[in-house]
Short mmCIF file of C-alpha atoms in Angstrom, two decimals:
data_model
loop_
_atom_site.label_atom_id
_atom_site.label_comp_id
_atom_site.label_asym_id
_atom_site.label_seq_id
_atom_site.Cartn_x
_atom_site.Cartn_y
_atom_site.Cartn_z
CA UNK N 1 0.00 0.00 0.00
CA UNK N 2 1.43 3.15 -0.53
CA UNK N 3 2.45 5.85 1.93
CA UNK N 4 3.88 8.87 0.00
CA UNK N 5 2.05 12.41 0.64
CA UNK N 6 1.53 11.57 -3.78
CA UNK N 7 -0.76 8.98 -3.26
CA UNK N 8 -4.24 11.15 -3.13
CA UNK N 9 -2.67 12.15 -6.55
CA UNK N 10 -1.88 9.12 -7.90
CA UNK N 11 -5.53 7.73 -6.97
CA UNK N 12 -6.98 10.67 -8.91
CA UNK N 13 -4.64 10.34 -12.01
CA UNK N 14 -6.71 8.83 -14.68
CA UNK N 15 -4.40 5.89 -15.79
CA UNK N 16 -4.49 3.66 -19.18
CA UNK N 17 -3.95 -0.12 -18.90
CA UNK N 18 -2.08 -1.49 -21.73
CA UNK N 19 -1.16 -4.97 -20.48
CA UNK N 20 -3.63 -7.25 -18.69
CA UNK N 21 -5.08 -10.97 -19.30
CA UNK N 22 -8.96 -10.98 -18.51
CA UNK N 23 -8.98 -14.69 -17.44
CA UNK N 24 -5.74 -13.52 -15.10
CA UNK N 25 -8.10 -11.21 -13.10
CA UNK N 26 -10.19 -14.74 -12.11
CA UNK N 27 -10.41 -14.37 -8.31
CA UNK N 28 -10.55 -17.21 -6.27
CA UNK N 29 -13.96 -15.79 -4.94
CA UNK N 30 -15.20 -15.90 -8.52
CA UNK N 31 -13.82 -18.96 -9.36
CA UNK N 32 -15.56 -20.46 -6.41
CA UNK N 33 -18.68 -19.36 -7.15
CA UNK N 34 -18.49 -20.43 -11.12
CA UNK N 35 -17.66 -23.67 -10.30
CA UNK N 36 -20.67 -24.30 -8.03
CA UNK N 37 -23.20 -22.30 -10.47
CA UNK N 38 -21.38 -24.89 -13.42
CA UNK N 39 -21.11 -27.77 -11.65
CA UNK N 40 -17.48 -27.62 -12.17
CA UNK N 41 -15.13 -30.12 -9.97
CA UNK N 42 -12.02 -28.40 -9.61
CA UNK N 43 -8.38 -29.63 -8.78
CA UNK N 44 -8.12 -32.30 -5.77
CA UNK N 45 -4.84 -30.59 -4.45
CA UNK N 46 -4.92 -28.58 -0.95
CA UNK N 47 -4.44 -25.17 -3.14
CA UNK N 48 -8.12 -25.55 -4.01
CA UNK N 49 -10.24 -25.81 -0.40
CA UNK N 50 -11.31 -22.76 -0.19
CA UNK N 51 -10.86 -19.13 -1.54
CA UNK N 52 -8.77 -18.27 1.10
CA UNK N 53 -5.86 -21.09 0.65
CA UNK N 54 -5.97 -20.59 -3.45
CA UNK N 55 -5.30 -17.16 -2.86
CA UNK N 56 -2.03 -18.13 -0.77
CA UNK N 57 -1.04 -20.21 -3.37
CA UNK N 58 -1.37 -17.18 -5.63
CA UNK N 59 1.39 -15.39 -3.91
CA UNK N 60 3.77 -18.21 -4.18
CA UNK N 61 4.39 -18.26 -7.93
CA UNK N 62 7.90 -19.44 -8.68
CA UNK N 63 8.25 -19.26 -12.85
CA UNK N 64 5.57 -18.57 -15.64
CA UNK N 65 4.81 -22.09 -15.90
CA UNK N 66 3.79 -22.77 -11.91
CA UNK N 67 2.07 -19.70 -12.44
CA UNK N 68 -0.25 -21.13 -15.89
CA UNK N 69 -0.89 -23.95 -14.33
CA UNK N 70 -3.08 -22.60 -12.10
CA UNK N 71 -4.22 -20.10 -14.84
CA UNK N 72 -5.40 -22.67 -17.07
CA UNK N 73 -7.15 -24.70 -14.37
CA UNK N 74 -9.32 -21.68 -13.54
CA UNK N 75 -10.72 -21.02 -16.37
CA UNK N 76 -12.42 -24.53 -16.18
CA UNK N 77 -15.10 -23.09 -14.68
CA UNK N 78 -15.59 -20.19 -17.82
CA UNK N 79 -18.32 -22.21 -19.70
CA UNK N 80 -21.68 -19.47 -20.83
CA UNK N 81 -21.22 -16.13 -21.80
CA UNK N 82 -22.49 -14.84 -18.62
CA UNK N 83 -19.55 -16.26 -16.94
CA UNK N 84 -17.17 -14.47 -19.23
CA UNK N 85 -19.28 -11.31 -18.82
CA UNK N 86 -18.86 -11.66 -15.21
CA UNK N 87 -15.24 -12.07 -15.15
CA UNK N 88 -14.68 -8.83 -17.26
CA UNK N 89 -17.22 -6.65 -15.46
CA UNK N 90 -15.46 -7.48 -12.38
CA UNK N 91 -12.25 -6.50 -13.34
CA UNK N 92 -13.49 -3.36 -15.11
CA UNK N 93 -15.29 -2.67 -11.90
CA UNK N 94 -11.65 -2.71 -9.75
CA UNK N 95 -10.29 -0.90 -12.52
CA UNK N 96 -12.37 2.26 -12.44
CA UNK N 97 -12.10 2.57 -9.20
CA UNK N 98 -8.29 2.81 -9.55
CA UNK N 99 -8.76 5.62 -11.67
CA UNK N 100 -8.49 3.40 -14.96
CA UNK N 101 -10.02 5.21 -17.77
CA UNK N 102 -8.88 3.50 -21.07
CA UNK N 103 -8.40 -0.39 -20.75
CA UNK N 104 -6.65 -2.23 -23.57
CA UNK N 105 -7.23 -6.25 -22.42
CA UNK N 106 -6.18 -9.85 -23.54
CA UNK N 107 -7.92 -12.58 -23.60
CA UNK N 108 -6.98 -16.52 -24.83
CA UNK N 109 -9.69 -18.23 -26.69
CA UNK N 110 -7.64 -21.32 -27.65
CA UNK N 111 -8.05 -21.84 -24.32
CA UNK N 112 -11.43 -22.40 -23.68
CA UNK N 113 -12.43 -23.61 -27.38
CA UNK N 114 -10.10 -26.61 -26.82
CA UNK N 115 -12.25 -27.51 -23.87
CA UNK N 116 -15.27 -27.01 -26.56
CA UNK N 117 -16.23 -23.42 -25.29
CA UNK N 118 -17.15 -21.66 -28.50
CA UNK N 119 -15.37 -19.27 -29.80
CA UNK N 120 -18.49 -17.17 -29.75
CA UNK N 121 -19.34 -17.59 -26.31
CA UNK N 122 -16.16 -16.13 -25.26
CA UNK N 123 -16.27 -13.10 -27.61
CA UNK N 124 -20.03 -12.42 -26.80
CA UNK N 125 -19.45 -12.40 -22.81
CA UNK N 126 -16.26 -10.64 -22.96
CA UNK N 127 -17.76 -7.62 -25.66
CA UNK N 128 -21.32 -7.48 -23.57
CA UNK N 129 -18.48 -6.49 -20.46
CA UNK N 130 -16.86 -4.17 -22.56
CA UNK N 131 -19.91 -2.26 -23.73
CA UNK N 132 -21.36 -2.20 -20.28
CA UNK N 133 -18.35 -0.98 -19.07
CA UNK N 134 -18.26 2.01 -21.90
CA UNK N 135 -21.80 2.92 -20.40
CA UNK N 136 -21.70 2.75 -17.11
CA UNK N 137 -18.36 3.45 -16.47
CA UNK N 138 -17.27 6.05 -19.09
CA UNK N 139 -13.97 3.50 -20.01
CA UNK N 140 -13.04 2.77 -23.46
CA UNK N 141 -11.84 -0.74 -23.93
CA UNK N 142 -10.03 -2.56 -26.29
CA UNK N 143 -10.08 -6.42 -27.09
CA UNK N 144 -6.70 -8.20 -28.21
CA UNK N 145 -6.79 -11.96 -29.26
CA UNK N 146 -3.51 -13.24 -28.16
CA UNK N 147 -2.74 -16.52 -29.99
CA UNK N 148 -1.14 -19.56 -27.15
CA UNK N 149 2.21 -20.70 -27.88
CA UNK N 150 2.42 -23.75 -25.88
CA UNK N 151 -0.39 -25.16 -28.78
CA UNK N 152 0.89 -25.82 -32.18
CA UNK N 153 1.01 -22.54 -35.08
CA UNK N 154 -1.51 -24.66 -36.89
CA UNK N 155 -3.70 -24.09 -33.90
CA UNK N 156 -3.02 -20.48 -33.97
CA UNK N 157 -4.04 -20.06 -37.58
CA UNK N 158 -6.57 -21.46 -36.79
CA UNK N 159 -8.09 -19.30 -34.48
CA UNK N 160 -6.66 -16.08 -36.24
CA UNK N 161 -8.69 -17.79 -39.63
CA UNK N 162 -11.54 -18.10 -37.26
CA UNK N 163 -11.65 -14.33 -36.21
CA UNK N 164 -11.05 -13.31 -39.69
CA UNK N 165 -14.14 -14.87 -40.90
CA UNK N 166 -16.52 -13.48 -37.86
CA UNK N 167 -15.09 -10.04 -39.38
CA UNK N 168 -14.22 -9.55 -35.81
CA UNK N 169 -11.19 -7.35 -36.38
CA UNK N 170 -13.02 -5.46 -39.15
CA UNK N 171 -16.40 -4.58 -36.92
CA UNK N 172 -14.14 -3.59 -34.11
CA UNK N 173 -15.22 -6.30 -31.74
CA UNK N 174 -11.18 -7.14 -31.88
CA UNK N 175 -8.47 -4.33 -31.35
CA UNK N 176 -5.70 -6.61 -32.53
CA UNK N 177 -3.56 -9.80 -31.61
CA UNK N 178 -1.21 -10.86 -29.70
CA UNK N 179 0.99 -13.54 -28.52
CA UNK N 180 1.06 -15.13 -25.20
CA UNK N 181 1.93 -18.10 -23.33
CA UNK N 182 5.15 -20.44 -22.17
CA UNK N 183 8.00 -18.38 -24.33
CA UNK N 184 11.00 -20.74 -24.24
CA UNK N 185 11.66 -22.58 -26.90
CA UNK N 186 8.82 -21.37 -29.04
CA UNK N 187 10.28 -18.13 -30.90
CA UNK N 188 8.36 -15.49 -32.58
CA UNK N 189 9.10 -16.12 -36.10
CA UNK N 190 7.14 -18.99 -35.68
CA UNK N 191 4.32 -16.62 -36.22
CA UNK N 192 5.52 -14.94 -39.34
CA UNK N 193 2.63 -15.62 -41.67
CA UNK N 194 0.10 -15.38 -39.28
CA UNK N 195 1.38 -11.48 -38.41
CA UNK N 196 2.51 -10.83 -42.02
CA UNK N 197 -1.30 -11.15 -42.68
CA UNK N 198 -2.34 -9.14 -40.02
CA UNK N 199 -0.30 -6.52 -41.09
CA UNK N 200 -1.99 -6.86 -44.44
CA UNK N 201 -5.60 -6.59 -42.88
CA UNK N 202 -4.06 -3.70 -40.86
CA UNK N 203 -4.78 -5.34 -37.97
CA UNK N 204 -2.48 -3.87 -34.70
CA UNK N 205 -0.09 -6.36 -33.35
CA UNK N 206 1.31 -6.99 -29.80
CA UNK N 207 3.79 -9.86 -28.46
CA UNK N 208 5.29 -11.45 -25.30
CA UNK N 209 8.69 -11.52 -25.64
CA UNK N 210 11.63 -11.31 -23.66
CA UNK N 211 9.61 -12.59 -20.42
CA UNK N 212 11.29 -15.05 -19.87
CA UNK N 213 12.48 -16.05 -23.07
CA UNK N 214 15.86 -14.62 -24.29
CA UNK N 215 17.04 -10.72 -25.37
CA UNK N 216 16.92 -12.12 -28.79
CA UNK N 217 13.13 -13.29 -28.63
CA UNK N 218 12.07 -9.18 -28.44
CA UNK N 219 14.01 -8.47 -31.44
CA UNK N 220 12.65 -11.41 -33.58
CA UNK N 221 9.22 -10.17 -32.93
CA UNK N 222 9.95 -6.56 -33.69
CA UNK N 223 11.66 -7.60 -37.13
CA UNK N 224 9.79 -10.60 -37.93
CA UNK N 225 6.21 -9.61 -36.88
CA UNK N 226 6.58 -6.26 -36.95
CA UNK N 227 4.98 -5.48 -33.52
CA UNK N 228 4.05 -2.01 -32.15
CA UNK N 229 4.36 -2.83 -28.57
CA UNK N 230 6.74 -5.61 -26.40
CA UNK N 231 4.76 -7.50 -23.73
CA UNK N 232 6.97 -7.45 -20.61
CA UNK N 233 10.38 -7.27 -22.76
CA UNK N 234 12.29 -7.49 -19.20
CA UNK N 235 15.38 -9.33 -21.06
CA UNK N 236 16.12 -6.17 -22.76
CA UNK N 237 18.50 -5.20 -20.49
CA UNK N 238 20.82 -8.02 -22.02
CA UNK N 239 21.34 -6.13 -24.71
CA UNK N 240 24.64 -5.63 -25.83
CA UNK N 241 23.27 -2.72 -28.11
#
């Protein structure tokens, strides 16, 4: 919490958020109470008793992977568009009353359409959230499809194929793409085409890179899918340049 004499400033700043995963703003409160409504058993481990002990294993992350492991397993309980709606109103909720004005958010639909939760559904719940949050909240928002690189690029095209024919980029539902998921070992000029026709549809394009991949993973995606933003990028300061 902070202290300084600034912070009745910083409160009343109105701020922009450029960099946050919708189904990473799943409190264990809400996940609870999802799983019950869906009838949704969820992991037989001690992390998952209650609200109270999830949450504890929440602050005791020790990589990105021991931290998607329990980011995947709560969106289980993500199954009707309500539930996505629900999810984003929350967060948009905490947001504004941060001072948040302008939200641009991620969200993963490989995710939940490999665990046959339509594409649809997930773009309906999350867009009713948005709009809601445009009218009763005076935020703009913006929706950006990242594409999972722990699946297979024929997965990704996929999905980007899949968003191309809803028109979802070219209605505005979708703000652009990005790129998101375990980073070692999976490069970004693995995702060449799919960004090289993005660019083409004029589509805006994000990436992780440089989490915890190497200094050489942010420059691929800057040269090979031409980017305008760096997700996290914390590897830069490798850089012998």
């Amino acid at each position: 919490m902070c202290r300084s004499p600034l912070h009745p400033l910083l409160v009343a700043l109105p701020k922009c958020e450029h960099h946050l995963h919708l189904e990473g703003t799943l409190t264990p409160a809400l996940l609870f109470t999802l799983s019950a409504r869906n009838s949704i058993s969820l992991p037989s481990t001690p992390a998952y008793t209650s609200p109270s002990t999830l949450l504890a294993a929440y602050e005791a992350f020790t990589s990105l992977d021991s931290f998607l492991s329990y980011y995947y397993a709560g969106m289980s309980v993500l199954i009707n568009p309500s539930d996505f709606e629900q999810l984003a109103w929350e967060y948009f909720v905490k947001a504004h009353s941060d001072g948040v004005v302008h939200a641009e958010v991620s969200f993963d639909p490989q995710a939940h359409t490999g665990r046959g939760v339509s594409y649809s559904t997930v773009v309906s719940g999350f867009t009713a959230a948005c709009r809601r949050a445009e009218r009763e909240l005076g935020m703009s928002t913006v929706l950006i499809l990242c594409l999972l690189r722990h699946l297979p690029v024929a997965d990704a095209e996929q999905m980007f194929s899949t968003a191309l024919s809803n028109h979802d980029f070219a209605n505005g539902t979708l703000g652009g793409i990005g790129l998101d998921s375990s980073e070692l070992g999976r490069p970004p000029e693995l995702y060449k085409t799919i960004y090289a026709s993005a660019k083409t549809a004029r589509i805006k394009r994000t990436a992780h890179a440089g989490e915890e991949g190497p200094v050489e993973y942010i420059a691929s995606a800057i040269h090979n899918l031409d980017v305008s933003r760096i997700d996290h990028g914390i590897r830069l300061v490798d850089s012998a340049v």
